[in-house]
Amino acid sequence: MAKNKTKLPLHYQPVGFLLSWAGGALAGLAFRKVWTVVRHEEHAPDPLDPDRGWGEILLAAAVQGAIFAVARSVVDRTRAKAVARSTGSWPQPHAAKQHATKQH
């Protein structure tokens, strides 16, 4: 999946950074809450902890990855809609997306 985006004005970059940072922070909080409910532990296992098994390590990684993927999608979509509203142009034009799809 190629990421062809139009060049946005410079003042959108700090907004994008702040949205991404906030999304990552919220995803981290959500993961900690979910992990506490699922395993009744405050912290997820460290992959290098020799006292933890593969199942527990992979479960934590899968849950964390899913939460971060959803958070990133929410942030990206929200940012794209905001840019489209303020500039009248979607950040990733359909033509570029179709071009990338044809190459695969």
Short mmCIF file of C-alpha atoms in Angstrom, two decimals:
data_model
loop_
_atom_site.label_atom_id
_atom_site.label_comp_id
_atom_site.label_asym_id
_atom_site.label_seq_id
_atom_site.Cartn_x
_atom_site.Cartn_y
_atom_site.Cartn_z
CA MET A 1 0.00 0.00 0.00
CA ALA A 2 1.80 3.11 -1.23
CA LYS A 3 1.46 6.42 0.57
CA ASN A 4 1.32 9.14 -2.06
CA LYS A 5 0.29 12.39 -0.40
CA THR A 6 0.11 15.90 -1.71
CA LYS A 7 2.47 18.43 -0.15
CA LEU A 8 0.62 20.29 2.59
CA PRO A 9 1.38 23.84 3.71
CA LEU A 10 4.08 24.12 6.37
CA HIS A 11 1.66 25.20 9.10
CA TYR A 12 -0.14 21.83 8.92
CA GLN A 13 2.97 19.93 10.00
CA PRO A 14 2.89 20.99 13.69
CA VAL A 15 -0.83 20.19 13.84
CA GLY A 16 -0.16 16.75 12.36
CA PHE A 17 2.65 16.17 14.85
CA LEU A 18 0.45 17.14 17.79
CA LEU A 19 -2.42 14.95 16.59
CA SER A 20 -0.06 11.99 16.12
CA TRP A 21 1.51 12.50 19.53
CA ALA A 22 -1.90 12.77 21.22
CA GLY A 23 -3.16 9.69 19.37
CA GLY A 24 -0.12 7.68 20.46
CA ALA A 25 -0.50 8.84 24.07
CA LEU A 26 -4.20 7.93 24.09
CA ALA A 27 -3.46 4.55 22.50
CA GLY A 28 -0.88 3.88 25.22
CA LEU A 29 -3.42 4.70 27.93
CA ALA A 30 -6.06 2.55 26.22
CA PHE A 31 -3.63 -0.37 26.00
CA ARG A 32 -2.75 -0.14 29.68
CA LYS A 33 -6.46 -0.12 30.60
CA VAL A 34 -7.22 -3.07 28.31
CA TRP A 35 -4.23 -5.05 29.60
CA THR A 36 -5.32 -4.42 33.19
CA VAL A 37 -8.79 -5.76 32.39
CA VAL A 38 -7.53 -8.74 30.37
CA ARG A 39 -4.67 -9.90 32.63
CA HIS A 40 -5.31 -8.07 35.92
CA GLU A 41 -1.75 -6.70 35.75
CA GLU A 42 -0.72 -3.06 35.62
CA HIS A 43 2.10 -3.55 33.09
CA ALA A 44 2.35 -5.65 29.95
CA PRO A 45 5.11 -8.26 29.89
CA ASP A 46 8.54 -7.29 28.62
CA PRO A 47 9.44 -9.50 25.63
CA LEU A 48 12.88 -10.08 27.17
CA ASP A 49 11.50 -11.25 30.53
CA PRO A 50 12.60 -14.90 30.84
CA ASP A 51 9.73 -15.65 33.26
CA ARG A 52 7.04 -14.87 30.65
CA GLY A 53 5.87 -17.34 28.03
CA TRP A 54 5.47 -16.89 24.29
CA GLY A 55 1.68 -16.82 24.49
CA GLU A 56 1.60 -13.96 26.95
CA ILE A 57 4.21 -11.96 25.04
CA LEU A 58 2.44 -12.43 21.71
CA LEU A 59 -0.98 -11.65 23.19
CA ALA A 60 0.34 -8.37 24.59
CA ALA A 61 1.96 -7.49 21.25
CA ALA A 62 -1.20 -8.30 19.28
CA VAL A 63 -3.47 -6.29 21.57
CA GLN A 64 -1.07 -3.36 21.60
CA GLY A 65 -0.66 -3.45 17.82
CA ALA A 66 -4.41 -3.52 17.23
CA ILE A 67 -5.03 -0.59 19.56
CA PHE A 68 -2.25 1.50 18.01
CA ALA A 69 -3.46 0.69 14.47
CA VAL A 70 -6.99 1.84 15.32
CA ALA A 71 -5.67 5.00 16.99
CA ARG A 72 -3.47 5.80 13.99
CA SER A 73 -6.39 5.30 11.60
CA VAL A 74 -8.58 7.61 13.67
CA VAL A 75 -5.87 10.30 13.77
CA ASP A 76 -5.05 9.99 10.05
CA ARG A 77 -8.70 10.10 9.02
CA THR A 78 -9.48 13.03 11.33
CA ARG A 79 -6.47 14.95 10.02
CA ALA A 80 -7.41 14.24 6.39
CA LYS A 81 -10.98 15.42 6.95
CA ALA A 82 -9.75 18.59 8.66
CA VAL A 83 -7.34 19.33 5.82
CA ALA A 84 -10.07 18.70 3.25
CA ARG A 85 -12.43 21.07 5.07
CA SER A 86 -9.84 23.83 5.36
CA THR A 87 -8.16 23.51 1.95
CA GLY A 88 -10.90 21.96 -0.18
CA SER A 89 -8.48 19.20 -1.21
CA TRP A 90 -8.13 15.69 0.18
CA PRO A 91 -4.51 15.05 1.27
CA GLN A 92 -4.32 11.82 -0.73
CA PRO A 93 -5.99 12.35 -4.09
CA HIS A 94 -7.95 9.47 -5.59
CA ALA A 95 -5.78 9.60 -8.72
CA ALA A 96 -2.60 8.93 -6.74
CA LYS A 97 -4.31 6.13 -4.85
CA GLN A 98 -5.57 4.52 -8.06
CA HIS A 99 -2.11 4.86 -9.62
CA ALA A 100 -0.53 3.09 -6.63
CA THR A 101 -3.16 0.33 -6.80
CA LYS A 102 -2.47 -0.30 -10.51
CA GLN A 103 1.24 -0.83 -9.82
CA HIS A 104 0.56 -3.86 -7.57
#
